[in-house]
Coordinates of C-alpha atoms in Angstrom, one line a residue:
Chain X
X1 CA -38.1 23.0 26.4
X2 CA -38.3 19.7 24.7
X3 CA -34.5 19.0 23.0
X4 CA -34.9 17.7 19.3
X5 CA -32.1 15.9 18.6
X6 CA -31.2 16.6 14.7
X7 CA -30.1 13.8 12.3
X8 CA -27.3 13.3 10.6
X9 CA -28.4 14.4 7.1
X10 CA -29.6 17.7 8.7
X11 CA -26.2 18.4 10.7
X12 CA -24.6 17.6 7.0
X13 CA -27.1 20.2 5.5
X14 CA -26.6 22.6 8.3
X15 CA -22.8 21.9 8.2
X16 CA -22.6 22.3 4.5
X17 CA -24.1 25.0 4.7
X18 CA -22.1 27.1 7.4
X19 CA -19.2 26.1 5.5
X20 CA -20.1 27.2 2.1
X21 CA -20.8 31.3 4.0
X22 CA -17.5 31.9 3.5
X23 CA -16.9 33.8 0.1
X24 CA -16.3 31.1 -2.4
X25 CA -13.7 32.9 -5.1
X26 CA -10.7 31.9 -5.7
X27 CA -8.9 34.0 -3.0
X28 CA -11.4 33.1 -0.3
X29 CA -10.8 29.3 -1.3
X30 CA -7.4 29.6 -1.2
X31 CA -7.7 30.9 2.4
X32 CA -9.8 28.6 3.4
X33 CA -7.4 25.9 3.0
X34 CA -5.5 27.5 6.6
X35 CA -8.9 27.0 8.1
X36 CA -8.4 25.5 11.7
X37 CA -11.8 23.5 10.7
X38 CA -10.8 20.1 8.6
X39 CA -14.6 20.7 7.2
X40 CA -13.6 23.7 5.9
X41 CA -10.8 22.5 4.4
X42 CA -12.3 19.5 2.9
X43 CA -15.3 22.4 1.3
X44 CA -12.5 24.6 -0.3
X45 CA -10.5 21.7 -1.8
X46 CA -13.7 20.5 -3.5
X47 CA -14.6 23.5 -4.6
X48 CA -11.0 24.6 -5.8
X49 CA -11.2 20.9 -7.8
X50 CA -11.8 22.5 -10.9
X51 CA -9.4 25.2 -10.4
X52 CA -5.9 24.7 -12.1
X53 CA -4.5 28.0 -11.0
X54 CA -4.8 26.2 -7.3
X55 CA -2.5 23.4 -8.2
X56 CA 0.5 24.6 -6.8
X57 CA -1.4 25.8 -3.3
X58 CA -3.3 22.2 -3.3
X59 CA 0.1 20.3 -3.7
X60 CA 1.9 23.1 -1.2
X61 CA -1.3 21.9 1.7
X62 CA -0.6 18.0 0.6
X63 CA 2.7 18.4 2.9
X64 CA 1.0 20.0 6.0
X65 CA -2.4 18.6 5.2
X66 CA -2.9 16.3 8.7
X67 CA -6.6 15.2 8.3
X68 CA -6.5 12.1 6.5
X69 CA -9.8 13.2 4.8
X70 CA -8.4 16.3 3.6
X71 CA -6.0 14.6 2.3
X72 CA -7.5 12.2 0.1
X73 CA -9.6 15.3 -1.4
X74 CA -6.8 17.1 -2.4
X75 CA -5.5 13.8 -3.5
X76 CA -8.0 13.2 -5.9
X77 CA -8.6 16.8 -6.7
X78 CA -5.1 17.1 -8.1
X79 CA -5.4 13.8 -9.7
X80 CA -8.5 14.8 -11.3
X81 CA -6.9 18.4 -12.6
X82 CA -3.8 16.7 -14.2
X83 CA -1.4 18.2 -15.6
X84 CA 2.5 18.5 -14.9
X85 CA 2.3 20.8 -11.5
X86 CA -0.5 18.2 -10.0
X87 CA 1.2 14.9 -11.3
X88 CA 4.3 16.0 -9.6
X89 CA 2.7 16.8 -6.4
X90 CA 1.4 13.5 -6.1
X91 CA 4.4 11.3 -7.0
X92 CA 6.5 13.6 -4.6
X93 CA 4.2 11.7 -2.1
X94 CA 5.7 8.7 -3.1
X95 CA 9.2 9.7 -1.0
X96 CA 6.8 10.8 2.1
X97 CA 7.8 8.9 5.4
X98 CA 4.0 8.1 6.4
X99 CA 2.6 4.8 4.8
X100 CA -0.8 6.2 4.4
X101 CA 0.3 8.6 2.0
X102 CA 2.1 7.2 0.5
X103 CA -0.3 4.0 -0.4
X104 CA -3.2 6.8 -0.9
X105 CA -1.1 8.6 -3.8
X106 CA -0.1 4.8 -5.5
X107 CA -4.1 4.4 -5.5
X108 CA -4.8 7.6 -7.0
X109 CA -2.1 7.2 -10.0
X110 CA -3.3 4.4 -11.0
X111 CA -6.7 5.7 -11.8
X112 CA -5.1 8.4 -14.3
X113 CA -3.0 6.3 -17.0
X114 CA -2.7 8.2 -19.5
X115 CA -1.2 11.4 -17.1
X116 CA 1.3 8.9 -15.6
X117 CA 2.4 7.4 -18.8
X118 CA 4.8 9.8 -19.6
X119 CA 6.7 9.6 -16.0
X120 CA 6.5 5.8 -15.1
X121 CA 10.2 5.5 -16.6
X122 CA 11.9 8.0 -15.0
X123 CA 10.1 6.4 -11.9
X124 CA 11.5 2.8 -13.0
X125 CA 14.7 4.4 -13.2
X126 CA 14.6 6.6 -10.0
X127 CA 17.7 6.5 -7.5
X128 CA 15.5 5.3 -4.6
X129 CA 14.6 1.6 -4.8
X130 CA 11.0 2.1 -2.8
X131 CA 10.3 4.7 -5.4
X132 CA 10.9 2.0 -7.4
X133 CA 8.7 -0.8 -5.9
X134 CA 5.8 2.0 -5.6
X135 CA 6.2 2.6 -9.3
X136 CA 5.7 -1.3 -9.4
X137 CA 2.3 -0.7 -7.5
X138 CA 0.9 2.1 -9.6
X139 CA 1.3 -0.8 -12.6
X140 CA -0.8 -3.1 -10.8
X141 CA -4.3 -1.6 -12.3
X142 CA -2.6 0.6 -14.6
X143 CA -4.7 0.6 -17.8
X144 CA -2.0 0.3 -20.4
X145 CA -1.3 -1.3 -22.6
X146 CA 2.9 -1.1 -21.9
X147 CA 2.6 -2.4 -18.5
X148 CA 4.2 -5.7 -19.0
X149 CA 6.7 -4.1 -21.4
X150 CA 7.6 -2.1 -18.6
X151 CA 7.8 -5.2 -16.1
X152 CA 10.0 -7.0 -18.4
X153 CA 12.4 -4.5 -18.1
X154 CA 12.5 -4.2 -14.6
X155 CA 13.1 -7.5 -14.0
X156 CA 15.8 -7.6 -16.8
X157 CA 17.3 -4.6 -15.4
X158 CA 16.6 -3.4 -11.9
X159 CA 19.4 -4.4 -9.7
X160 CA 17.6 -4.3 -6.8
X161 CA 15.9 -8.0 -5.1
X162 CA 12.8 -6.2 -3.9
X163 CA 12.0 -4.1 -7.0
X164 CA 12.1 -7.5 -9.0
X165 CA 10.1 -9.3 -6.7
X166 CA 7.3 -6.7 -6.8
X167 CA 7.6 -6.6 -10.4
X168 CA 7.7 -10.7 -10.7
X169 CA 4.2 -10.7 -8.3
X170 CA 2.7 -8.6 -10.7
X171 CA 4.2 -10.6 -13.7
X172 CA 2.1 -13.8 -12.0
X173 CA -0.8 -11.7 -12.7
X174 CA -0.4 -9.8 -16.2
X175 CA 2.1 -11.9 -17.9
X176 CA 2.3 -13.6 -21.4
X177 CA 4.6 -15.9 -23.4
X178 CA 7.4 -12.7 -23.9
X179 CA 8.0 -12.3 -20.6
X180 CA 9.3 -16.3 -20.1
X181 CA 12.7 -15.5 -20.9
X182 CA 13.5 -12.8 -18.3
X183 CA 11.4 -14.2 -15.7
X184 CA 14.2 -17.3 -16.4
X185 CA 16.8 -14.7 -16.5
X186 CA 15.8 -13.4 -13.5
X187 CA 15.5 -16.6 -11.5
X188 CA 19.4 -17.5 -12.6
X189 CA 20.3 -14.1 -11.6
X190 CA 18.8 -14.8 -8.3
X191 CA 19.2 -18.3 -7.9
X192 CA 20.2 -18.5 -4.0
X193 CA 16.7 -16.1 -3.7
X194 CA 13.9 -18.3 -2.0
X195 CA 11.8 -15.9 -2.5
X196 CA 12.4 -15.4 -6.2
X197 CA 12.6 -18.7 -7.2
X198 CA 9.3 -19.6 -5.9
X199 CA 8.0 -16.6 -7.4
X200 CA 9.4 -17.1 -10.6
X201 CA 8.3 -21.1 -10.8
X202 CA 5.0 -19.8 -9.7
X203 CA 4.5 -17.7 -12.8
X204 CA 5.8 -19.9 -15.5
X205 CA 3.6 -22.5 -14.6
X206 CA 0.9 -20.0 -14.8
X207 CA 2.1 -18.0 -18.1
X208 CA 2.4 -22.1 -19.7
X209 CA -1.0 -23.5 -18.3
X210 CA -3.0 -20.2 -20.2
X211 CA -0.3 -20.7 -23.5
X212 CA -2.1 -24.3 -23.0
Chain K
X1 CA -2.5 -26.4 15.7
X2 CA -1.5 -22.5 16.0
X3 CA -3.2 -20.4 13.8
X4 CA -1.4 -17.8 11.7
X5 CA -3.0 -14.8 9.3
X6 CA -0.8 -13.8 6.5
X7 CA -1.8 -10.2 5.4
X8 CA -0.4 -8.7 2.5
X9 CA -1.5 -7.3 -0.8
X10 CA 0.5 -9.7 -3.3
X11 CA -1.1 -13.0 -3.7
X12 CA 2.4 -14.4 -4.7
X13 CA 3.6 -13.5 -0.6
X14 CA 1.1 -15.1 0.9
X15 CA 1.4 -18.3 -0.9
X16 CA 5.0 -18.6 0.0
X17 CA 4.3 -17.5 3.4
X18 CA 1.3 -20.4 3.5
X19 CA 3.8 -22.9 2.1
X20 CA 6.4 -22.4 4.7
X21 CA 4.4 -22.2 7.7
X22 CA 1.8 -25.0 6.6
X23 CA 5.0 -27.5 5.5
X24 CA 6.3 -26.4 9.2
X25 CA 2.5 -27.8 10.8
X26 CA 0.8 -24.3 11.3
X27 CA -2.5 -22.8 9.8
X28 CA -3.2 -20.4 8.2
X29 CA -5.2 -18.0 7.0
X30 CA -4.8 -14.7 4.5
X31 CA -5.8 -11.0 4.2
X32 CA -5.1 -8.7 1.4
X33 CA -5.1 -5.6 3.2
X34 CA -5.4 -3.9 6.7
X35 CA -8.8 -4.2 6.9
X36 CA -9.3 -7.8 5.9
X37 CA -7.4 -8.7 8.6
X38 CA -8.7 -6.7 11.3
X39 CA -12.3 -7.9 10.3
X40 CA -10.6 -11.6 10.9
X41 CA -9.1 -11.2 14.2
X42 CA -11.9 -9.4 15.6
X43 CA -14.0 -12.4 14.5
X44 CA -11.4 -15.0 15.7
X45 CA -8.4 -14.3 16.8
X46 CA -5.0 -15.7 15.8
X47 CA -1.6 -16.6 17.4
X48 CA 0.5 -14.9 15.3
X49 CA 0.1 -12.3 12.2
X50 CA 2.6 -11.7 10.1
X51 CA 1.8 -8.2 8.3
X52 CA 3.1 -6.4 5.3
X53 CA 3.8 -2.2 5.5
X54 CA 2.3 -1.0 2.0
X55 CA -1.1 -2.3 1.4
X56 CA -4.4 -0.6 -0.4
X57 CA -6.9 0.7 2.2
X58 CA -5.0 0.1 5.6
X59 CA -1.4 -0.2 5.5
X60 CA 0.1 -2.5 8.4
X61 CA 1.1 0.3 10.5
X62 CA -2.5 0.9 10.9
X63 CA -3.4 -2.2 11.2
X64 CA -1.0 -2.7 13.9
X65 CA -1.6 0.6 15.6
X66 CA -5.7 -0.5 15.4
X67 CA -5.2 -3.8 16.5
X68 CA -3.0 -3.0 19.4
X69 CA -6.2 -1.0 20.6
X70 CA -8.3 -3.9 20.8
X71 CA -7.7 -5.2 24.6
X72 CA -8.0 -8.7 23.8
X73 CA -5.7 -8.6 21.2
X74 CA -3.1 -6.3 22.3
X75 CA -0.4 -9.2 23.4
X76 CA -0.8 -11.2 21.0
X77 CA 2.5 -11.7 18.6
X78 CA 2.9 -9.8 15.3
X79 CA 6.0 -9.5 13.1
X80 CA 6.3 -6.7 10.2
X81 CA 7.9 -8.3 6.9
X82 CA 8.4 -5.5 4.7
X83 CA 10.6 -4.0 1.7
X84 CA 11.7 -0.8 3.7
X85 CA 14.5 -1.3 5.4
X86 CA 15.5 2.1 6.7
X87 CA 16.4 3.1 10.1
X88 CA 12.9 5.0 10.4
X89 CA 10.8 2.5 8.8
X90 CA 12.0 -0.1 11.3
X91 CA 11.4 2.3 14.1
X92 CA 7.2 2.9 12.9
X93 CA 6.7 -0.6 12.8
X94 CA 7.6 -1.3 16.3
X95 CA 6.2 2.3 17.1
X96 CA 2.8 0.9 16.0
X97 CA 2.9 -2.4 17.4
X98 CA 5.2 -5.2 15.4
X99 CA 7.3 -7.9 17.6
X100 CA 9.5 -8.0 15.1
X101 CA 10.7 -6.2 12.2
X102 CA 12.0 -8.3 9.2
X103 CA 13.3 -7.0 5.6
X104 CA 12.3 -8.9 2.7
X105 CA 13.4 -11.2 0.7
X106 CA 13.2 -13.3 4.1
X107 CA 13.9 -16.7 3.9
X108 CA 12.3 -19.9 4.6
X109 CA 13.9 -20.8 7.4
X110 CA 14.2 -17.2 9.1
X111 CA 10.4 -17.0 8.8
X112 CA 10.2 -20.3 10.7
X113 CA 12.4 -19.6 13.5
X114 CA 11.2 -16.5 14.1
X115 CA 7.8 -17.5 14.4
X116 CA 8.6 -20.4 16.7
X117 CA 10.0 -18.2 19.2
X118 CA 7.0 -15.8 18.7
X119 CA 4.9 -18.5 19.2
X120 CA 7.6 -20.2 21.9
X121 CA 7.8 -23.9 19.9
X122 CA 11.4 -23.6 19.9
X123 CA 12.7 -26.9 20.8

């Protein structure tokens, strides 16, 4: 019997398919998210990405979740749902050990402004200082219009070297005249910082050549 | 001249990283995430990279944990310059690979004696 090797669009279809047998309300979803099969998985958190009743049990498999791609659905599902419960469960991610997750959850809440508005200073003010600098990150591509507000006042504020720094790197980029003074600030704060003052020089020399 | 690659997301790093180690003789070169750089090195490889943790993409313990796999590249020297300074953190990096694990804000002259020995031009 001659073998007829399938291609990869049919496996997909065939795949898809065999997935998608299992019953598809909201119960079987839910279940589905235990499946051993990270295929599975990945099915029922697309399909549960219009669900807000599953936010909790989406942000509950976030912490178990091991396949990377299951991860970034339920990443973006939650992201895409909104809302306090979903929000949360993805900046909890910013306190997680693993790197991955932690940098996949920055990308995600920086696509969704106006649901992280409300949060980003309790984030600038959070005890942790990493919480901190990943709050810096999320500002990077932030679409809003406070994001240098909220800069300045980090670097006026934050006590922390790193957290300024972050801030200052992303100051280089975004900043206007108002934020001359506390970038000068900053450097006389940390004048015995390399690091900072070559930052700092950096991106007054930029802010004054686009005044220009 | 050794050849260094600089990866890390902030454009403001890598120039201060550049100006160090080009000031101290060495070339270099710059990636803005994990997977920049490991495009680079498979294509030519460097002496030394110096990586950053938390980048878009690929962070640098998976660059370093990727790299590490490639057989030609697996001895050569890589330090970790990072913002977490925790026990644990410290512990991943060499876990996936680093030579070295050094908190930021590092200073000019750190970052040049540490890549010396790396690269064994101490004097």
């Amino acid at each position: 019997m001659a073998f007829i090797k399938k291609s990869a669009t049919e496996i997909d279809a065939v795949d898809h398919e065999h997935h998608r047998e299992v019953k598809r309300d909201f119960a079987g979803l839910i279940a589905e998210l235990d499946s051993d099969n990270p295929t599975s998985r990945r099915w029922a958190v697309r399909d549960l990405a219009h669900t807000h009743e599953a936010c909790p049990e989406l942000v509950a498999r976030l912490s178990i979740e091991s396949d990377a791609s299951v991860r970034t659905a339920i990443l973006s599902a939650l992201a895409h749902l909104g809302g306090e419960i979903a929000i949360s469960g993805v900046v909890n991610c910013l306190r997680s050990e693993d790197a991955a997750l932690r940098n996949e959850a920055i990308e995600v809440l920086k696509e969704v402004p106006n649901e992280v508005e409300s949060i980003i200073e309790s984030l600038l003010n959070d005890a942790d200082s990493d919480v901190r600098i990943f709050t810096v990150n999320i500002l990077e591509s932030l679409r809003h219009s406070n994001v240098e507000k909220w800069l300045i006042s980090v670097i006026e504020k934050d006590p922390h070297i790193n957290v300024c720094a972050t801030a200052l790197d992303l100051l280089s980029e975004v900043g206007s005249e108002q934020a001359i003074p506390a970038i000068k600030e900053l450097k006389n704060r940390f004048a015995e910082e390399p690091y900072i003052c070559f930052s700092a020089d950096l991106t007054l020399k930029r802010i004054e050549e686009g005044v220009q | 001249m050794k050849h260094i690659l600089v990866i890390d997301d902030a454009a403001t790093v890598r120039m201060y990283h550049r100006n160090i180690l080009e000031t101290a003789g060495y070339r270099v070169d710059e990636a803005i995430n994990g997977i920049e750089a490991l495009e680079k090195a498979l294509v030519k490889p460097y002496d030394l990279y110096i990586v950053d943790v938390n980048m878009p993409k690929l962070d640098g313990y998976g660059f370093l944990k990727e790299f590490r796999r490639q057989e030609d590249l697996s001895q050569t020297p890589a330090i970790m310059v990072t913002t977490e300074a925790g026990a644990n953190d410290r512990a991943l990096g060499y876990a996936a690979g680093a030579n070295l694990y050094l908190t930021k804000p590092i200073k000019p002259h750190e970052l040049l004696s540490y890549t010396r020995l790396l690269l064994g031009d101490l004097a």
